[in-house]
PDB file of C-alpha atoms in Angstrom:
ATOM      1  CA  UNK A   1      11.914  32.480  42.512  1.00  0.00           C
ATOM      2  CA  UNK A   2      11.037  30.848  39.059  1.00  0.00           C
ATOM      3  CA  UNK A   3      12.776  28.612  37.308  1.00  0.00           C
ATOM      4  CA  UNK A   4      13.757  31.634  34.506  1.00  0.00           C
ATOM      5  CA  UNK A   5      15.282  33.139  37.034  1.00  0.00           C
ATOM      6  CA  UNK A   6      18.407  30.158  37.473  1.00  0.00           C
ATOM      7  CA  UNK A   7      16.593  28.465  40.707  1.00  0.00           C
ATOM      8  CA  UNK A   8      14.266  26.138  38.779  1.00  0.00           C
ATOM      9  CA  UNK A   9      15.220  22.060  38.308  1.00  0.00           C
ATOM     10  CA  UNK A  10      18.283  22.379  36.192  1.00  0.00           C
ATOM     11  CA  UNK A  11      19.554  25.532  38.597  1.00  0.00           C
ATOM     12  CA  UNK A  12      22.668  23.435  39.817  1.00  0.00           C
ATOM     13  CA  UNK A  13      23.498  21.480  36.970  1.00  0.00           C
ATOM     14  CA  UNK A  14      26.017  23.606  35.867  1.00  0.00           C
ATOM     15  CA  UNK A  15      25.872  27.035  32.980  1.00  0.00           C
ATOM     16  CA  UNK A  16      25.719  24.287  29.802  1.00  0.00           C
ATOM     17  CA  UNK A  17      22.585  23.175  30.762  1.00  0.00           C
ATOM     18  CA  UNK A  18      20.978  26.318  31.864  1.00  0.00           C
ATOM     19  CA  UNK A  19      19.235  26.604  28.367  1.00  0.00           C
ATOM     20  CA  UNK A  20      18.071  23.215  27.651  1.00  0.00           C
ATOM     21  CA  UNK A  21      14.760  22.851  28.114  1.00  0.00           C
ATOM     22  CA  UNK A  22      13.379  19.542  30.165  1.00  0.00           C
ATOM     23  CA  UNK A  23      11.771  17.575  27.130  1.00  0.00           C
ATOM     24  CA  UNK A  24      14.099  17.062  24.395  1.00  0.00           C
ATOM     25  CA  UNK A  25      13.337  15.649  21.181  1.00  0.00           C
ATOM     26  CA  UNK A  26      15.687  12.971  19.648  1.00  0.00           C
ATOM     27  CA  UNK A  27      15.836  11.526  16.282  1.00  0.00           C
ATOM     28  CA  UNK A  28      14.037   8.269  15.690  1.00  0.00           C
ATOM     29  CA  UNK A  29      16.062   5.078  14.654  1.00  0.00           C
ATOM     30  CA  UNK A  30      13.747   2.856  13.090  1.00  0.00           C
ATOM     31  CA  UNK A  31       9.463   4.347  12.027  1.00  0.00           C
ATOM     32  CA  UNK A  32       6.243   3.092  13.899  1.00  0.00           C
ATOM     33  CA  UNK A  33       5.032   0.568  12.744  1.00  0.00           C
ATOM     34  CA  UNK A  34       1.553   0.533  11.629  1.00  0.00           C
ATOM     35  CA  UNK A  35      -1.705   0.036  13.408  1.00  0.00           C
ATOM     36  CA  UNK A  36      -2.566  -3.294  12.759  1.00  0.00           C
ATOM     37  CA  UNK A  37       0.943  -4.654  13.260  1.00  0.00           C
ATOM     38  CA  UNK A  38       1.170  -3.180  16.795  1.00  0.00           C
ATOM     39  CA  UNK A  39      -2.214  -4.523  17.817  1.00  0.00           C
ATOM     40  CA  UNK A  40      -0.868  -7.793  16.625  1.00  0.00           C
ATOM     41  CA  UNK A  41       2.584  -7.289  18.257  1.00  0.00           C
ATOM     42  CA  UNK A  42       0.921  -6.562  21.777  1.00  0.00           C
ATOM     43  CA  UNK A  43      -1.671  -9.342  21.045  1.00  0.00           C
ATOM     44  CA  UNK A  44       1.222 -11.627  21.087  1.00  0.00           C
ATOM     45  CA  UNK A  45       3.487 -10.319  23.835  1.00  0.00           C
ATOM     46  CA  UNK A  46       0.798 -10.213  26.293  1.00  0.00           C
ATOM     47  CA  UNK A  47      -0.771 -14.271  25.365  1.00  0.00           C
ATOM     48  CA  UNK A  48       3.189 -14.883  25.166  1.00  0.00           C
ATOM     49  CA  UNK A  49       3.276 -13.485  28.803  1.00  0.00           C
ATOM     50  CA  UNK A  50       0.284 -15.292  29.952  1.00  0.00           C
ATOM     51  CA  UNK A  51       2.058 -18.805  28.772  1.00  0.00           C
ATOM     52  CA  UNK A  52       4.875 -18.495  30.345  1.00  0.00           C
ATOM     53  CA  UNK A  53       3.434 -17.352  33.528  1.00  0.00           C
ATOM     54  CA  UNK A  54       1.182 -20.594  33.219  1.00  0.00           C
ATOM     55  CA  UNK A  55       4.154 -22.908  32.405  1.00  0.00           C
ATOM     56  CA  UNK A  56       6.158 -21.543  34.797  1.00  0.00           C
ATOM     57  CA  UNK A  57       3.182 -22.502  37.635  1.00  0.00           C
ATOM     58  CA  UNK A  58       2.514 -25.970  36.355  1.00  0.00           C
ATOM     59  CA  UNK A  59       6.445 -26.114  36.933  1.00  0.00           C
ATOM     60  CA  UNK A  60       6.099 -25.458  40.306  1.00  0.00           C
ATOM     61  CA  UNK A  61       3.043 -27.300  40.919  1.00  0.00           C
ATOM     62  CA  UNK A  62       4.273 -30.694  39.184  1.00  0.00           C
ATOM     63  CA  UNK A  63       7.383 -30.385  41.613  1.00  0.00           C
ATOM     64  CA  UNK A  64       4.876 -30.132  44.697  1.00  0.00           C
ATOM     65  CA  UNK A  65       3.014 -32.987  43.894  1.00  0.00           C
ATOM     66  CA  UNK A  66      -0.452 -30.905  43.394  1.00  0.00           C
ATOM     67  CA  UNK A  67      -3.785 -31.992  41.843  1.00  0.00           C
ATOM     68  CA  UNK A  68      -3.327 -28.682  39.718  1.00  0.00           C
ATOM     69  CA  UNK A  69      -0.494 -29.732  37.458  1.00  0.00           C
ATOM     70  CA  UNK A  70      -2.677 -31.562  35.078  1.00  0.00           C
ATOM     71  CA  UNK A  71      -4.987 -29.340  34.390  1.00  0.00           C
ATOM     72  CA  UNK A  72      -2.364 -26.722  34.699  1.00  0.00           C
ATOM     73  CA  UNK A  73      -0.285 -28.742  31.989  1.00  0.00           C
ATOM     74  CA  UNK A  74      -2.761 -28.939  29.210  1.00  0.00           C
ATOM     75  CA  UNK A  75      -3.749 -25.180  29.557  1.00  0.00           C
ATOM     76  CA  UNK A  76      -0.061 -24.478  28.823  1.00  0.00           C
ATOM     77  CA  UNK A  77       0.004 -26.820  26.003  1.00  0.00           C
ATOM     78  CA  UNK A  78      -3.113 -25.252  24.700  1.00  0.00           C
ATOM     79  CA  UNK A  79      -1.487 -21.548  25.992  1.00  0.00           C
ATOM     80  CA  UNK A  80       1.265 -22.933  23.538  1.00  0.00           C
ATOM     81  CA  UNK A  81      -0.515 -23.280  20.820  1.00  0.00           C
ATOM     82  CA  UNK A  82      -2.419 -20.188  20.961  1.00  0.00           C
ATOM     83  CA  UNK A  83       1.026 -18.234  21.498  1.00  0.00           C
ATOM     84  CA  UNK A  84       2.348 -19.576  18.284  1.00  0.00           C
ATOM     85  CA  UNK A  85      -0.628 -18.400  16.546  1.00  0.00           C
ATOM     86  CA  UNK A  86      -0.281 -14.717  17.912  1.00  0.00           C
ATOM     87  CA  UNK A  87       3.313 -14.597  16.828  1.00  0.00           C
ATOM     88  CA  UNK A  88       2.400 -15.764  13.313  1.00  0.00           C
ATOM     89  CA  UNK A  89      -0.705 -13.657  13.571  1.00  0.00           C
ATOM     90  CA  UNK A  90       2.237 -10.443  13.973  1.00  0.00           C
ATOM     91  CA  UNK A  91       4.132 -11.985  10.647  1.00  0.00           C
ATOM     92  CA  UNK A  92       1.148 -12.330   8.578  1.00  0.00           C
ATOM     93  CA  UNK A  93      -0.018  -9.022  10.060  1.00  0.00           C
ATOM     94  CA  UNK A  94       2.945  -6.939   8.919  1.00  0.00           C
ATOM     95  CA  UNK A  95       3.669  -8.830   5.511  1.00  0.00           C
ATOM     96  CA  UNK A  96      -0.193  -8.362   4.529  1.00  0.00           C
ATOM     97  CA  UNK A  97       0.431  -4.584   5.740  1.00  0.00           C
ATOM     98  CA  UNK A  98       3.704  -4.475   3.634  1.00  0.00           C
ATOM     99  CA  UNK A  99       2.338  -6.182   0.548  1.00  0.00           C
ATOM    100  CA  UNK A 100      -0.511  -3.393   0.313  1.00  0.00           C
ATOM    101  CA  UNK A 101       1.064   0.241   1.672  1.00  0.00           C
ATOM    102  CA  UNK A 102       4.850  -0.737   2.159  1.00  0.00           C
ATOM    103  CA  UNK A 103       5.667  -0.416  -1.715  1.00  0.00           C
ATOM    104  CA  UNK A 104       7.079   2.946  -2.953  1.00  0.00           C
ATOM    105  CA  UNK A 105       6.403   3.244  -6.523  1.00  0.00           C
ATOM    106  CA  UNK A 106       9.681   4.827  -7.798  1.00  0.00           C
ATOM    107  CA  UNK A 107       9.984   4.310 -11.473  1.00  0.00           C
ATOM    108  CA  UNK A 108      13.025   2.944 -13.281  1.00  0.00           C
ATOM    109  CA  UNK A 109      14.869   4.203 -15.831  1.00  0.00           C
ATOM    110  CA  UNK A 110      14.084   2.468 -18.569  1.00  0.00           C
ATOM    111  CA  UNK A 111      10.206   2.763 -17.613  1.00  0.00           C
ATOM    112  CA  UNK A 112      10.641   6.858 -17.301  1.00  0.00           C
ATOM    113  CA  UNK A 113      12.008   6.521 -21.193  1.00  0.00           C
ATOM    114  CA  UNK A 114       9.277   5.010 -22.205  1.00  0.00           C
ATOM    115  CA  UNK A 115       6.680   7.383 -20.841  1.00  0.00           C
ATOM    116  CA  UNK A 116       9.125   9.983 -22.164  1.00  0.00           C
ATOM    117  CA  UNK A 117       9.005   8.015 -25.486  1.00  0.00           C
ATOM    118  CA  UNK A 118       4.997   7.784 -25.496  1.00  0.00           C
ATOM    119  CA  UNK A 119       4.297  11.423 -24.687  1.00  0.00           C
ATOM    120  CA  UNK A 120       6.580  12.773 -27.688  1.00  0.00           C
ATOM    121  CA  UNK A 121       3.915  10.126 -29.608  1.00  0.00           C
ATOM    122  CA  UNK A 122       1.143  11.667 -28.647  1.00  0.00           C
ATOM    123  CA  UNK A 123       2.248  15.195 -29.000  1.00  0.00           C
ATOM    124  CA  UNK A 124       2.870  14.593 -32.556  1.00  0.00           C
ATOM    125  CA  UNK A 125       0.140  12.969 -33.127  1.00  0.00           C
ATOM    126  CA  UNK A 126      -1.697  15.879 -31.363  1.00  0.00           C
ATOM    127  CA  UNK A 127       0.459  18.783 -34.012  1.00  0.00           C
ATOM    128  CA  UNK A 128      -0.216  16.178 -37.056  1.00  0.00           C
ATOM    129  CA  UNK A 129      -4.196  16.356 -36.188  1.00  0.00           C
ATOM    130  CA  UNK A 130      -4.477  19.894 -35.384  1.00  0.00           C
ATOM    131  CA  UNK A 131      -4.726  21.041 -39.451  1.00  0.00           C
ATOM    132  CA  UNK A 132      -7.310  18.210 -40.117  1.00  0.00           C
ATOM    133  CA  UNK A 133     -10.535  19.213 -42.072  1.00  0.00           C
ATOM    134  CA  UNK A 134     -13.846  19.119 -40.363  1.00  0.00           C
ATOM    135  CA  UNK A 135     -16.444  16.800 -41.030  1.00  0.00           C
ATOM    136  CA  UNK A 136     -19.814  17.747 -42.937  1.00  0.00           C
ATOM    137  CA  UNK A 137     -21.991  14.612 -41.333  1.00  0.00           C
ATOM    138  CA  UNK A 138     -21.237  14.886 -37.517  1.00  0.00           C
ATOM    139  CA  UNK A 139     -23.532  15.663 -35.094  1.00  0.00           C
ATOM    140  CA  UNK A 140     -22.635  19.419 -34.756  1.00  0.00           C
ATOM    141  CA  UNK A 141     -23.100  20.028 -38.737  1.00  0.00           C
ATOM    142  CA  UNK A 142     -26.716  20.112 -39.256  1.00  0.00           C
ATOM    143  CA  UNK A 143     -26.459  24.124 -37.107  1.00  0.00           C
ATOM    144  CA  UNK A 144     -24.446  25.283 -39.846  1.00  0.00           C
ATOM    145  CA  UNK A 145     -21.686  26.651 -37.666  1.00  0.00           C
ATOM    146  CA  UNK A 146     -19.022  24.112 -38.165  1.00  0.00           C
ATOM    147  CA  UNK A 147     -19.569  23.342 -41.805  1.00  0.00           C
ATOM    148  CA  UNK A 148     -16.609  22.928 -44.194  1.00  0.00           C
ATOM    149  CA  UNK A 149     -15.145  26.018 -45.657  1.00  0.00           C
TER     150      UNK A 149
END
């Protein structure tokens, strides 16, 4: 029996279901963000990880008296540091990203009257040159073709 047939996965799950099919596609709140950004992102999460997995040791170890917390100590303060820079590295990341692809170029208003504005300039300008006389010295007039008439 195949699952077409009503005795697949979704066979007892009631007739409503019976159609639906098992992956379903849903909208998507927020976009992806971009390459760089989530290479930076899981930079940080996993050195963030990694320092709090060390501070939480040297925790442990300073309570059981152990050789291990000092050196265990000022590999957290340095895992510190180095955490702070991969969470800054993710803000830099995504302004940089933003400041060069994030801006949409919509024009305003007062900048589509002026292209508006510039274009009926040039068109007359085009209509105003189009009953111009040729010239007898350029470079075309010594074949005798475009010589006034």
């Amino acid at each position: 029996m195949s699952s077409d047939e009503g005795g697949g996965v979704g066979a007892g799950l009631g007739a409503g279901s019976a159609g639906r099919g098992l992956w379903v596609e849903e909208p998507v709140r927020r976009r992806r963000m971009p390459d760089s950004v989530r290479t930076s992102a899981v930079r940080a999460v996993l050195i963030v990880a990694v320092t709090l997995t060390q501070a939480t040791i040297t925790f442990f170890l300073t309570l059981t008296g152990s050789w291990l917390a000092l050196p265990m100590g000022l590999g957290a303060i340095a895992g510190t540091i180095v955490a702070t820079w991969g969470v800054l590295d993710v803000w830099i990341t995504r302004q940089t990203w933003n400041q060069r692809y994030g801006v949409l170029s919509e024009p305003s208003s007062t900048a589509r009257s002026r292209r508006k504005e510039a274009r009926r300039a040039s068109r007359a300008a085009r209509e105003a040159s189009a009953g111009r006389i040729p010239r007898e010295d350029g470079p075309l007039a010594a074949s005798g073709r475009y010589s006034a008439r």
